[in-house]
PDB file of C-alpha atoms and ligand atoms in Angstrom:
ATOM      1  CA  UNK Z   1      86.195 111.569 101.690  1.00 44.00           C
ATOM      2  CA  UNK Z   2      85.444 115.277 102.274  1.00 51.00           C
ATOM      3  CA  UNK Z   3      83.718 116.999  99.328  1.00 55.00           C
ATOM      4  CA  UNK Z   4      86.279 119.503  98.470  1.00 53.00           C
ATOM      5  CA  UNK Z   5      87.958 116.667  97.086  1.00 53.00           C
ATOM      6  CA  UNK Z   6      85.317 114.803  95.352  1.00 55.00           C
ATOM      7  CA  UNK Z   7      84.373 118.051  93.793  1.00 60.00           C
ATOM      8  CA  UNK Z   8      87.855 118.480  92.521  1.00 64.00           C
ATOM      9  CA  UNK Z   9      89.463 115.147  91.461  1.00 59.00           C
ATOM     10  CA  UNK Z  10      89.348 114.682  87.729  1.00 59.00           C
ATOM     11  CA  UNK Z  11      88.597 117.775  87.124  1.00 76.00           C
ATOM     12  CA  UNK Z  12      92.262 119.155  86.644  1.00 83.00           C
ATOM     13  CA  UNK Z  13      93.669 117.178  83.902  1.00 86.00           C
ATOM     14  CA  UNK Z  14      97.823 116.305  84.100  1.00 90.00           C
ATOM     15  CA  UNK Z  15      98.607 119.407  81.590  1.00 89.00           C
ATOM     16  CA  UNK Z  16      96.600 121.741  83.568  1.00 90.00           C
ATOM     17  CA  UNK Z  17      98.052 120.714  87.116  1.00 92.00           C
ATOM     18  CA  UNK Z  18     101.666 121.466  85.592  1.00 91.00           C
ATOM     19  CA  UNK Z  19     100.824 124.222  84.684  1.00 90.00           C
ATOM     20  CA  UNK Z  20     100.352 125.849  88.066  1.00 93.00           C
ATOM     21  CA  UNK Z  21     102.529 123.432  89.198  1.00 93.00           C
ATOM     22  CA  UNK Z  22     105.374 124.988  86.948  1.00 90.00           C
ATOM     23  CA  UNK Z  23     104.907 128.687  88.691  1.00 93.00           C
ATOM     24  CA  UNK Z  24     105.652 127.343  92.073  1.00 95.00           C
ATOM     25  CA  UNK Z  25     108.641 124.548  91.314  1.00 92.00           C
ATOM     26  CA  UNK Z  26     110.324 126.229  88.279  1.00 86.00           C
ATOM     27  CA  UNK Z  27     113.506 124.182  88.615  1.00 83.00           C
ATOM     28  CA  UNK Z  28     111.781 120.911  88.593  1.00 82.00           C
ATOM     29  CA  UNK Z  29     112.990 120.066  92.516  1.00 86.00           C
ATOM     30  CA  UNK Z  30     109.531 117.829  92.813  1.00 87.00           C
ATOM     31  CA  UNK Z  31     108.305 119.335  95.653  1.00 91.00           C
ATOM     32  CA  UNK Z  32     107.155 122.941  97.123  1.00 92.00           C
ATOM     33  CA  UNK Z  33     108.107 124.811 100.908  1.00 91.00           C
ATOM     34  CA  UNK Z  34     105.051 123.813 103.029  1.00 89.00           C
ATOM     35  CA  UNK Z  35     104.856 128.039 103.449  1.00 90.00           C
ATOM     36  CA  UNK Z  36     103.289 128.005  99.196  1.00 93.00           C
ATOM     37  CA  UNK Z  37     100.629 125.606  99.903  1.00 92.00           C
ATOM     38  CA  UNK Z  38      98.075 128.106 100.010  1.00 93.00           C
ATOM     39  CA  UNK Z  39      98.767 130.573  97.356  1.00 95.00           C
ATOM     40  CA  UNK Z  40      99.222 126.578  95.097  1.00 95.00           C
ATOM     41  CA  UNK Z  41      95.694 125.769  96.433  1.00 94.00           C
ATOM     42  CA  UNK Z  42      94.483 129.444  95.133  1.00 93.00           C
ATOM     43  CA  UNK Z  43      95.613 129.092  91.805  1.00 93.00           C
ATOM     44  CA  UNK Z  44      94.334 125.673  91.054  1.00 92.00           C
ATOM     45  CA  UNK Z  45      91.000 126.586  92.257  1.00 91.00           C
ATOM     46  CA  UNK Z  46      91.349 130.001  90.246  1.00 89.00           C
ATOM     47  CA  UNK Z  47      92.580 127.664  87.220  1.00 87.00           C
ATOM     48  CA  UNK Z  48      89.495 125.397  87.829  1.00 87.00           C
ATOM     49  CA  UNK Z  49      87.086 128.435  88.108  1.00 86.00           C
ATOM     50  CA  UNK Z  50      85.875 127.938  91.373  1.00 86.00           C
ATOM     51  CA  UNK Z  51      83.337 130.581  92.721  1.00 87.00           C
ATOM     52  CA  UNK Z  52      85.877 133.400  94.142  1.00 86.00           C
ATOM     53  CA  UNK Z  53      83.144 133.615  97.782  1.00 88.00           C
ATOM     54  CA  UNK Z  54      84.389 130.172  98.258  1.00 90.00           C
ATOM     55  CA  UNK Z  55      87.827 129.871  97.677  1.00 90.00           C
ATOM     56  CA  UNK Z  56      89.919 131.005 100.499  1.00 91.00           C
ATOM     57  CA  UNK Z  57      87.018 128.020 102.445  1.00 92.00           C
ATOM     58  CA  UNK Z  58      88.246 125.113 100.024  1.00 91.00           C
ATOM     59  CA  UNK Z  59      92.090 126.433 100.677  1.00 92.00           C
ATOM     60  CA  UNK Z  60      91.503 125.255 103.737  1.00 91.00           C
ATOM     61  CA  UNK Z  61      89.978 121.998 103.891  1.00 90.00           C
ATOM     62  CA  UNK Z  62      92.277 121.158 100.970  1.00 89.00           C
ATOM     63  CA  UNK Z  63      95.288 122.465 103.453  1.00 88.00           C
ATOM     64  CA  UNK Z  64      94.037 120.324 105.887  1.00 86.00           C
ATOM     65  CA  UNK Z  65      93.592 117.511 103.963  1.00 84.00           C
ATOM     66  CA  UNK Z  66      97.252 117.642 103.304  1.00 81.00           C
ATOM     67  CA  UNK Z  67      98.749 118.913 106.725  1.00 77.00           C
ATOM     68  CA  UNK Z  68      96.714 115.472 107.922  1.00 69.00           C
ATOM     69  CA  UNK Z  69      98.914 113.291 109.661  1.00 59.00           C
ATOM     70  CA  UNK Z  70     100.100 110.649 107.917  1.00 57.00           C
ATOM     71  CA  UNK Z  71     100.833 113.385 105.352  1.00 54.00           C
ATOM     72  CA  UNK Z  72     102.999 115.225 106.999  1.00 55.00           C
ATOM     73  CA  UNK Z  73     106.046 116.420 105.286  1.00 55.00           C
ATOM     74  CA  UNK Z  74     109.685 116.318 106.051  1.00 63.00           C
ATOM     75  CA  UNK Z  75     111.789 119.586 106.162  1.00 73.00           C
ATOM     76  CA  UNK Z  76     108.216 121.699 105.564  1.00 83.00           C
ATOM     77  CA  UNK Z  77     108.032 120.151 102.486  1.00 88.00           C
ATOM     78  CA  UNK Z  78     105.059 118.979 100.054  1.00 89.00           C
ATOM     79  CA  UNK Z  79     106.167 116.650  97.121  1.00 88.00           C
ATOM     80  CA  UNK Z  80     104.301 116.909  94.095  1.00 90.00           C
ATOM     81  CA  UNK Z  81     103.001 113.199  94.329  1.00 88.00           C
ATOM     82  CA  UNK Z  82     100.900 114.109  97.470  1.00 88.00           C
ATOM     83  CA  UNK Z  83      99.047 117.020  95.477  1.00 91.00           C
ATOM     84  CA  UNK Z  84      98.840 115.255  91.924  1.00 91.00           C
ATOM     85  CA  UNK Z  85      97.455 112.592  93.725  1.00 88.00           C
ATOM     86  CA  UNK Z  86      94.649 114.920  95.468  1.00 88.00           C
ATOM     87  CA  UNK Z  87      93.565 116.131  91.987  1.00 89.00           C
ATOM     88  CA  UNK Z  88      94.242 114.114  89.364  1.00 90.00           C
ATOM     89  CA  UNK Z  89      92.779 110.645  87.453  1.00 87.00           C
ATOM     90  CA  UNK Z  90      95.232 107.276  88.320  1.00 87.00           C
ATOM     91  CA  UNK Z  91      96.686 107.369  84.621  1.00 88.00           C
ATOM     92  CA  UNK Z  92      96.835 111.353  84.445  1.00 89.00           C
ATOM     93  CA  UNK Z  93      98.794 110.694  88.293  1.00 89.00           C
ATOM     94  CA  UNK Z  94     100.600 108.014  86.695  1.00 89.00           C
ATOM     95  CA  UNK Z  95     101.754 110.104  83.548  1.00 89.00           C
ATOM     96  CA  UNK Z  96     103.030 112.566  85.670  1.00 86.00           C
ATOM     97  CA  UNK Z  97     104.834 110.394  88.091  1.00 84.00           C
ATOM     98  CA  UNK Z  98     106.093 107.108  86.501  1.00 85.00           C
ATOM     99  CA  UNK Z  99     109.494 108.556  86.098  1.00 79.00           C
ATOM    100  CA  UNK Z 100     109.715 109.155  89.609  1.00 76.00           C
ATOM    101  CA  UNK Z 101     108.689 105.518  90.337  1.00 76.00           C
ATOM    102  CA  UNK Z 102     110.668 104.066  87.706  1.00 76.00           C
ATOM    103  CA  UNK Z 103     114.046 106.194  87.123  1.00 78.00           C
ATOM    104  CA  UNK Z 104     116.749 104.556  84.481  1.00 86.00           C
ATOM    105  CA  UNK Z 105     119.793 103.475  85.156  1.00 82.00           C
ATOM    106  CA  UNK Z 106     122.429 105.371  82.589  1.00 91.00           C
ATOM    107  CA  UNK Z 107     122.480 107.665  79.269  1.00 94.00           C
ATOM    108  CA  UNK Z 108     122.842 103.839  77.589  1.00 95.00           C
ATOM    109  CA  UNK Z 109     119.306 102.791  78.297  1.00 94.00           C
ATOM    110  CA  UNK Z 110     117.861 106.565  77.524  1.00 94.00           C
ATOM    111  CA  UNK Z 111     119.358 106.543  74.184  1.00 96.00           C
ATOM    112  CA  UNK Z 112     118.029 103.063  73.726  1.00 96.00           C
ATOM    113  CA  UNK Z 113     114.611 104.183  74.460  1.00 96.00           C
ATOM    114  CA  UNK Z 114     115.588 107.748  71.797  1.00 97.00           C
ATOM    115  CA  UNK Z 115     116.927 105.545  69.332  1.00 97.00           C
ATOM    116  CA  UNK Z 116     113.554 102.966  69.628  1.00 97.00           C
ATOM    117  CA  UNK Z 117     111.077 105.361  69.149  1.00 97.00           C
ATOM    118  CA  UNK Z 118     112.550 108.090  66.922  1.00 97.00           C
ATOM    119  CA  UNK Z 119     111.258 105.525  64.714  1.00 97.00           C
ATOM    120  CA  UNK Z 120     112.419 107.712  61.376  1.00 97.00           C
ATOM    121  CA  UNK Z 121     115.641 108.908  62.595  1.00 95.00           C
ATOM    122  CA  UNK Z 122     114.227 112.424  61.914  1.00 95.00           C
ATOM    123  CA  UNK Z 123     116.413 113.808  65.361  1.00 95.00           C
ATOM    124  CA  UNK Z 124     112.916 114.189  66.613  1.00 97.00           C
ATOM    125  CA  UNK Z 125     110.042 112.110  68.843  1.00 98.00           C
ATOM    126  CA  UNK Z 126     106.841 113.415  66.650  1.00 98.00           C
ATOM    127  CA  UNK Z 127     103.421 112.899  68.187  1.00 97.00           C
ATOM    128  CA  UNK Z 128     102.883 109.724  66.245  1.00 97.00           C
ATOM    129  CA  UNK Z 129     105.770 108.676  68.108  1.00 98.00           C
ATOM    130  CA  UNK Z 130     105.077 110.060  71.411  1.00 97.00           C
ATOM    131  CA  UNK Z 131     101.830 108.202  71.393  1.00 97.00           C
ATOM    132  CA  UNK Z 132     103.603 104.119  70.409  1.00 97.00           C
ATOM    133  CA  UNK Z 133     106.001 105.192  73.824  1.00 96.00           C
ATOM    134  CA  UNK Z 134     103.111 105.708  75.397  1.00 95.00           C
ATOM    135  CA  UNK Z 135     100.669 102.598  74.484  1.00 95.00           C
ATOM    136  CA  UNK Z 136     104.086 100.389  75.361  1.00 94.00           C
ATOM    137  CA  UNK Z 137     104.649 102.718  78.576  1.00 92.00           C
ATOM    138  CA  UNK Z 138     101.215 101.444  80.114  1.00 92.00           C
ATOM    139  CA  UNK Z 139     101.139  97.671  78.963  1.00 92.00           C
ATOM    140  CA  UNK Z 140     104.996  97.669  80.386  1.00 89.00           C
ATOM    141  CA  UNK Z 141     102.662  98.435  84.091  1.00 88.00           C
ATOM    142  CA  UNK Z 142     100.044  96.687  82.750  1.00 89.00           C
ATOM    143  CA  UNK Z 143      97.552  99.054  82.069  1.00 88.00           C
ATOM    144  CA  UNK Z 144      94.647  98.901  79.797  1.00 88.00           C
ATOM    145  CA  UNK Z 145      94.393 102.122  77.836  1.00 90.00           C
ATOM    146  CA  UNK Z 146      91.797 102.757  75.133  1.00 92.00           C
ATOM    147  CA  UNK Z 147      92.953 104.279  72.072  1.00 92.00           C
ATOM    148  CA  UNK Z 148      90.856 107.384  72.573  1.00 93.00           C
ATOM    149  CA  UNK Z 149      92.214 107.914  75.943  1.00 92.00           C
ATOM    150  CA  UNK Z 150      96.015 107.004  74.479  1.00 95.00           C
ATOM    151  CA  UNK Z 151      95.357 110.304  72.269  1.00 95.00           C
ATOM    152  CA  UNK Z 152      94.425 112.457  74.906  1.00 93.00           C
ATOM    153  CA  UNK Z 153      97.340 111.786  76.605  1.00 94.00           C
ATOM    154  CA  UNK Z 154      99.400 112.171  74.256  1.00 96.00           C
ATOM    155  CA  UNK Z 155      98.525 115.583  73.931  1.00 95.00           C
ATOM    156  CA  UNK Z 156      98.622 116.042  77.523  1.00 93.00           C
ATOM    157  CA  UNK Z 157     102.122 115.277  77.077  1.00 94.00           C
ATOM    158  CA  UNK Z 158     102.889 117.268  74.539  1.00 95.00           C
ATOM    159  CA  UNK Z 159     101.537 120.300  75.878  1.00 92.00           C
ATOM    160  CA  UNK Z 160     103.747 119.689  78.976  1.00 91.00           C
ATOM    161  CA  UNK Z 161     107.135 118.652  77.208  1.00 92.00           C
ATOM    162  CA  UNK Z 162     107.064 120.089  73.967  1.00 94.00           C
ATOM    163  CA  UNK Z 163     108.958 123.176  75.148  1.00 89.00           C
ATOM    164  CA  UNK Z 164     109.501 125.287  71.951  1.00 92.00           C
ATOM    165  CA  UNK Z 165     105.382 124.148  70.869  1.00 94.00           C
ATOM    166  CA  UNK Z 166     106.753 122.778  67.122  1.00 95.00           C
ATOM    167  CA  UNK Z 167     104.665 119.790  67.836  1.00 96.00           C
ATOM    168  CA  UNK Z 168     108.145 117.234  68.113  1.00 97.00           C
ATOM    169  CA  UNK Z 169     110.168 116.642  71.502  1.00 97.00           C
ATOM    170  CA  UNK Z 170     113.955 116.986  71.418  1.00 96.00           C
ATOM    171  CA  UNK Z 171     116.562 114.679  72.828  1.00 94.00           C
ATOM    172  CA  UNK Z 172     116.432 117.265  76.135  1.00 91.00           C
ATOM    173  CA  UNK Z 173     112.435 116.526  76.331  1.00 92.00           C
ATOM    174  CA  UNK Z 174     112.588 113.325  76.372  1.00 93.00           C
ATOM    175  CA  UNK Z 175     115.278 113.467  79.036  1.00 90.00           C
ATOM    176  CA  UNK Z 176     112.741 115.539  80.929  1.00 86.00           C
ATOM    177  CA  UNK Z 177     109.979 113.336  80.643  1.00 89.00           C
ATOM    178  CA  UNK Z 178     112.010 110.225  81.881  1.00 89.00           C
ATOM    179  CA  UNK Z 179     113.820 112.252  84.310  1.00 79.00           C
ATOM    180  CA  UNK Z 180     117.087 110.725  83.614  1.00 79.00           C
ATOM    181  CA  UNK Z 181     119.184 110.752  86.468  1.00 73.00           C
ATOM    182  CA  UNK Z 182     122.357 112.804  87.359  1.00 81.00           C
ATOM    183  CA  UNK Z 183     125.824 112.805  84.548  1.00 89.00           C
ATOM    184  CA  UNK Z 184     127.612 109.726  85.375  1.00 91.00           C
ATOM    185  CA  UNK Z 185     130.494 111.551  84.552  1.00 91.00           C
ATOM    186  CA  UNK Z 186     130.034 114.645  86.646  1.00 89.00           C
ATOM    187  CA  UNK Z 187     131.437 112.305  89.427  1.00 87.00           C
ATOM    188  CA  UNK Z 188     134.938 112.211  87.721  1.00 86.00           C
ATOM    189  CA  UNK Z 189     138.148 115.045  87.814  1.00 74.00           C
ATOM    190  CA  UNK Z 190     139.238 115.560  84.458  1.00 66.00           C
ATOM    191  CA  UNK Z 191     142.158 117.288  85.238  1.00 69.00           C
ATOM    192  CA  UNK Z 192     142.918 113.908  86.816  1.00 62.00           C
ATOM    193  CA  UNK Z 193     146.052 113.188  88.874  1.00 70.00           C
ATOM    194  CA  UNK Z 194     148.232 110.192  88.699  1.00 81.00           C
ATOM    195  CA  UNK Z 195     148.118 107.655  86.193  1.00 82.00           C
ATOM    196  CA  UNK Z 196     147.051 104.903  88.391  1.00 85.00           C
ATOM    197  CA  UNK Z 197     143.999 107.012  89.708  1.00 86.00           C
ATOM    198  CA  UNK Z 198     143.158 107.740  85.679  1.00 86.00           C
ATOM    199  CA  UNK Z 199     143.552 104.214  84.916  1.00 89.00           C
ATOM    200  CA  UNK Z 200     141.583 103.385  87.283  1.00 91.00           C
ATOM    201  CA  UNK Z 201     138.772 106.187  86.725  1.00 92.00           C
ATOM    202  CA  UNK Z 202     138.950 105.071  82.532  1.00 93.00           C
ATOM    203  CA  UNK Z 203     138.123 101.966  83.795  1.00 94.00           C
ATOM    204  CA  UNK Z 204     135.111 102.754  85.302  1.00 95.00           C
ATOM    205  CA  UNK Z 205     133.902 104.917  82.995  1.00 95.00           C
ATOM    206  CA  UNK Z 206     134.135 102.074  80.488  1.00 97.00           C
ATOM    207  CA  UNK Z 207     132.848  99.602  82.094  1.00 97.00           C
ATOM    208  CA  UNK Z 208     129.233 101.912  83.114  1.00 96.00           C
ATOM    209  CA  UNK Z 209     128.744 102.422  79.200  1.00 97.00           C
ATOM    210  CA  UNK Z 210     130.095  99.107  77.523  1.00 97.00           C
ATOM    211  CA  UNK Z 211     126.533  98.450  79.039  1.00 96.00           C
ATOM    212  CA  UNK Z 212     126.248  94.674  76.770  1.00 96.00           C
ATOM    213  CA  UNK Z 213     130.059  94.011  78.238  1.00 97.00           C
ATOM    214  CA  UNK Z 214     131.286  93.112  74.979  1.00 97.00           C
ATOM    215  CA  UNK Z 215     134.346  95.244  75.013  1.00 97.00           C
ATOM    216  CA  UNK Z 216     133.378  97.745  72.613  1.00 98.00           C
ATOM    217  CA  UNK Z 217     130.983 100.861  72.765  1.00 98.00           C
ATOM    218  CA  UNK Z 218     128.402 100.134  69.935  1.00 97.00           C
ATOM    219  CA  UNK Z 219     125.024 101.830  69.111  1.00 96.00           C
ATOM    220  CA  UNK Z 220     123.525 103.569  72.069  1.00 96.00           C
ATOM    221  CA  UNK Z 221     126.636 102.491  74.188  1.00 97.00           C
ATOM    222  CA  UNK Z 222     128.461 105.138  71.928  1.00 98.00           C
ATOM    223  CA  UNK Z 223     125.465 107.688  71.897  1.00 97.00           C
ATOM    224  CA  UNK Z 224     125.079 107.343  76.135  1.00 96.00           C
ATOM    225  CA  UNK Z 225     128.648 108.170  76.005  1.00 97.00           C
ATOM    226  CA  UNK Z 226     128.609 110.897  73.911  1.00 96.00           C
ATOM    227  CA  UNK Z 227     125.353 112.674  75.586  1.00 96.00           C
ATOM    228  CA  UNK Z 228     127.393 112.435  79.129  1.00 95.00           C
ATOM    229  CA  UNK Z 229     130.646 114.409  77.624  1.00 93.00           C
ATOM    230  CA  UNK Z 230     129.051 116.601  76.094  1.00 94.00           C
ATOM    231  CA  UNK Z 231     126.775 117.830  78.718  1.00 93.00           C
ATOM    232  CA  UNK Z 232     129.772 118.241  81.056  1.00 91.00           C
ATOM    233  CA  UNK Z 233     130.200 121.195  78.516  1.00 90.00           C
ATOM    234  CA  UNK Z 234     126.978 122.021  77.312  1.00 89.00           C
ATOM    235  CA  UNK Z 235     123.975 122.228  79.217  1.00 82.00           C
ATOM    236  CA  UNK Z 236     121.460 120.021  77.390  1.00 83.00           C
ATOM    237  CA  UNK Z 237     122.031 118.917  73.669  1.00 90.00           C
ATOM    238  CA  UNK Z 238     119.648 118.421  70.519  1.00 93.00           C
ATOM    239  CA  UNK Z 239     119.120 115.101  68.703  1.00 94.00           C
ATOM    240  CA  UNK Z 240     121.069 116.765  65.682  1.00 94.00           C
ATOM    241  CA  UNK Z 241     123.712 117.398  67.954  1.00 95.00           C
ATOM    242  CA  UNK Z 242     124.519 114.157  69.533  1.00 96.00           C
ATOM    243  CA  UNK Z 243     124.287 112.938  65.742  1.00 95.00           C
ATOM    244  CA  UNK Z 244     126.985 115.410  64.958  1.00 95.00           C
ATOM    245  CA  UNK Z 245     129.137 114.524  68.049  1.00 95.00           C
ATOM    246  CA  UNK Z 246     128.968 110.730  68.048  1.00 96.00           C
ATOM    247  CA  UNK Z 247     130.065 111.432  64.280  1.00 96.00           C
ATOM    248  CA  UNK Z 248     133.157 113.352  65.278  1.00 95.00           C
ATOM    249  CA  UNK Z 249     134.032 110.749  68.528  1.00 95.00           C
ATOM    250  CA  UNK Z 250     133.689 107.925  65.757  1.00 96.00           C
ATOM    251  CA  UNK Z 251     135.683 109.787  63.368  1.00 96.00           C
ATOM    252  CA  UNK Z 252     138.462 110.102  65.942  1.00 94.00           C
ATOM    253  CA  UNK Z 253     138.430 106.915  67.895  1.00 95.00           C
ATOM    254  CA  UNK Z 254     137.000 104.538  65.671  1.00 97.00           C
ATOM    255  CA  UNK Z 255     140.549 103.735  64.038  1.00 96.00           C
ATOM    256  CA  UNK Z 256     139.802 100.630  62.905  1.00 97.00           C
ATOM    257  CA  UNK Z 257     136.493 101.892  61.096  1.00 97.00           C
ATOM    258  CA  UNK Z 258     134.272  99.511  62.435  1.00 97.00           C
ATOM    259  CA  UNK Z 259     131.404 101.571  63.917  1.00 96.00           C
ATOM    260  CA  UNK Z 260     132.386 100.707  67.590  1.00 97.00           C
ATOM    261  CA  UNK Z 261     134.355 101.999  69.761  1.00 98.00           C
ATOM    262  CA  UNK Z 262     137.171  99.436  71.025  1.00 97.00           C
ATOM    263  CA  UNK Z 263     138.583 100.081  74.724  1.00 96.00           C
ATOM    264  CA  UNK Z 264     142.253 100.345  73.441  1.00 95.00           C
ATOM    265  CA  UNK Z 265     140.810 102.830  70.765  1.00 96.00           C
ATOM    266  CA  UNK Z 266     138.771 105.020  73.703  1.00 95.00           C
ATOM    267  CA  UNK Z 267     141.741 104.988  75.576  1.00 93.00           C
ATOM    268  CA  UNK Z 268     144.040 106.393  72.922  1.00 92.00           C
ATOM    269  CA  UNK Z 269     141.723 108.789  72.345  1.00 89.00           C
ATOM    270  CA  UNK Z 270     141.369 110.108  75.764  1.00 85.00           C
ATOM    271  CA  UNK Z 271     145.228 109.977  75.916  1.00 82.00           C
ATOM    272  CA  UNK Z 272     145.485 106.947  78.016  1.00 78.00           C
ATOM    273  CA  UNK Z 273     147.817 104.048  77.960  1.00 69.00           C
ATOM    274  CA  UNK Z 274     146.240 100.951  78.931  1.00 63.00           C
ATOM    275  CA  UNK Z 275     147.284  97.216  78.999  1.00 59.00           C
ATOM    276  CA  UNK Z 276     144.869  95.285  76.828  1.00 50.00           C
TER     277      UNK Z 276
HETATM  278 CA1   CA I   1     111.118 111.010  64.638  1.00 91.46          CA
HETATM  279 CA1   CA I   2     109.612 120.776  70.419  1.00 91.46          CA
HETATM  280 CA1   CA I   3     129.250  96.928  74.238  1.00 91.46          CA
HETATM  281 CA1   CA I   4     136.532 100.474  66.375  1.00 91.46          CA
END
């Protein structure tokens, strides 16, 4: 192991590698050109306080390091999991990188996940609550974390999601920190075509968020729902908002004013005729 390394690892902690991070892939891609290696290397070693005489000498073994072989990028690319990796702890890597490892399937199981540990319903993930989706983040891949440690990373977090610094994610936070994956929606024309093609699109838009098959939308089925229309429109929605739009879509569809959202009623709604 070549001591540029061992001087560095553990020494950057998760928050403070985003942070430089941040300046060079603003648009969250997950990966830098090849071309911004060095001027990344310069500001982490700036960031860590490194002696200024030997800088531009650990930009390069660090640079080689990287450029090594089996490293080698594709498209003069360099992903963030091959630099996180270089400086940071296994379970400061792992925060920053288990939603790449692990991404969900649908808006259904991220609401789940909202509606599980916004344990007060507040429209907000507080600290507290940050910190029980953490402890069950790392038994779920069976890792041993000590409390103290669980607070510290909490924070971590925190200081890398909480956005607006009120000490609470939002709905658009959390979506952040599990990277939730593109609107399944987005791959659907509204101003649809023939009937049979609509039919046959309502059906598969149905069938993706009556996740527990039961024929109805109900709890986060609805909310999933809900989040993916909405962001056709809107770029990225509150927890108060979704509240206020699943109200409205119940209020509309729900015609038989059971909480759930029937497939004959989502199909009136949407102005579809469909045989039950
Ligand atoms: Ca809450
Ligand atoms: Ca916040
Ligand atoms: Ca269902
Ligand atoms: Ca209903």
């Amino acid at each position: 192991m070549d001591s540029a390394r061992e001087q560095l690892q553990g020494r950057l902690d998760a928050a403070g590698f985003w942070q430089v991070w941040q300046r060079f892939d603003g648009d969250e891609k997950g990966y830098i050109e090849e071309k911004e290696l060095d001027a990344f290397f310069h500001h982490v070693l700036t960031t860590l306080g490194t002696d200024a005489a030997v800088v531009e000498e650990n930009v390069w073994r660090l640079k080689q390091r990287i450029m090594a072989p089996q490293d080698v990028s594709r498209a003069g690319r360099v992903q963030m999991k091959q630099l996180a990796t270089m400086f940071l702890s296994e379970d400061e890597n792992f925060l920053l990188l288990f939603r790449q490892e692990t991404p969900l399937d649908s808006s259904v199981e991220f609401m789940q996940i909202w509606r599980k540990y916004d344990a007060d319903s507040s429209g907000f993930i507080s600290a507290v609550e940050l910190r029980n989706f953490l402890r069950d983040l790392f038994l779920h891949h069976k890792k041993a974390v000590p409390e103290a440690k669980l607070d510290e990373y909490t924070g971590t977090m925190m200081k890398i999601f909480d956005k607006n610094k009120d000490g609470r994610l939002d709905l658009n936070d959390l979506a952040r920190i599990l990277a939730l994956q593109e609107n399944f929606l987005l791959q659907f024309k509204m101003d649809a075509c023939s009937t049979e093609e609509r039919k046959r699109d309502f059906e598969k838009i149905f069938a993706h968020y009556d996740v527990s098959k039961t024929g109805a939308l109900e709890g986060p089925e609805v909310d999933g729902f809900v989040k993916d229309m909405m962001e056709l429109v809107q770029p990225s929605i509150s927890g108060a908002d979704l509240d206020k739009f699943r109200e409205i879509l119940l209020r509309h569809c729900d015609v038989n004013k059971d909480g759930k959202i029937q497939k004959s009623e989502l199909a009136l709604c949407l102005g579809l005729k469909i045989n039950p």
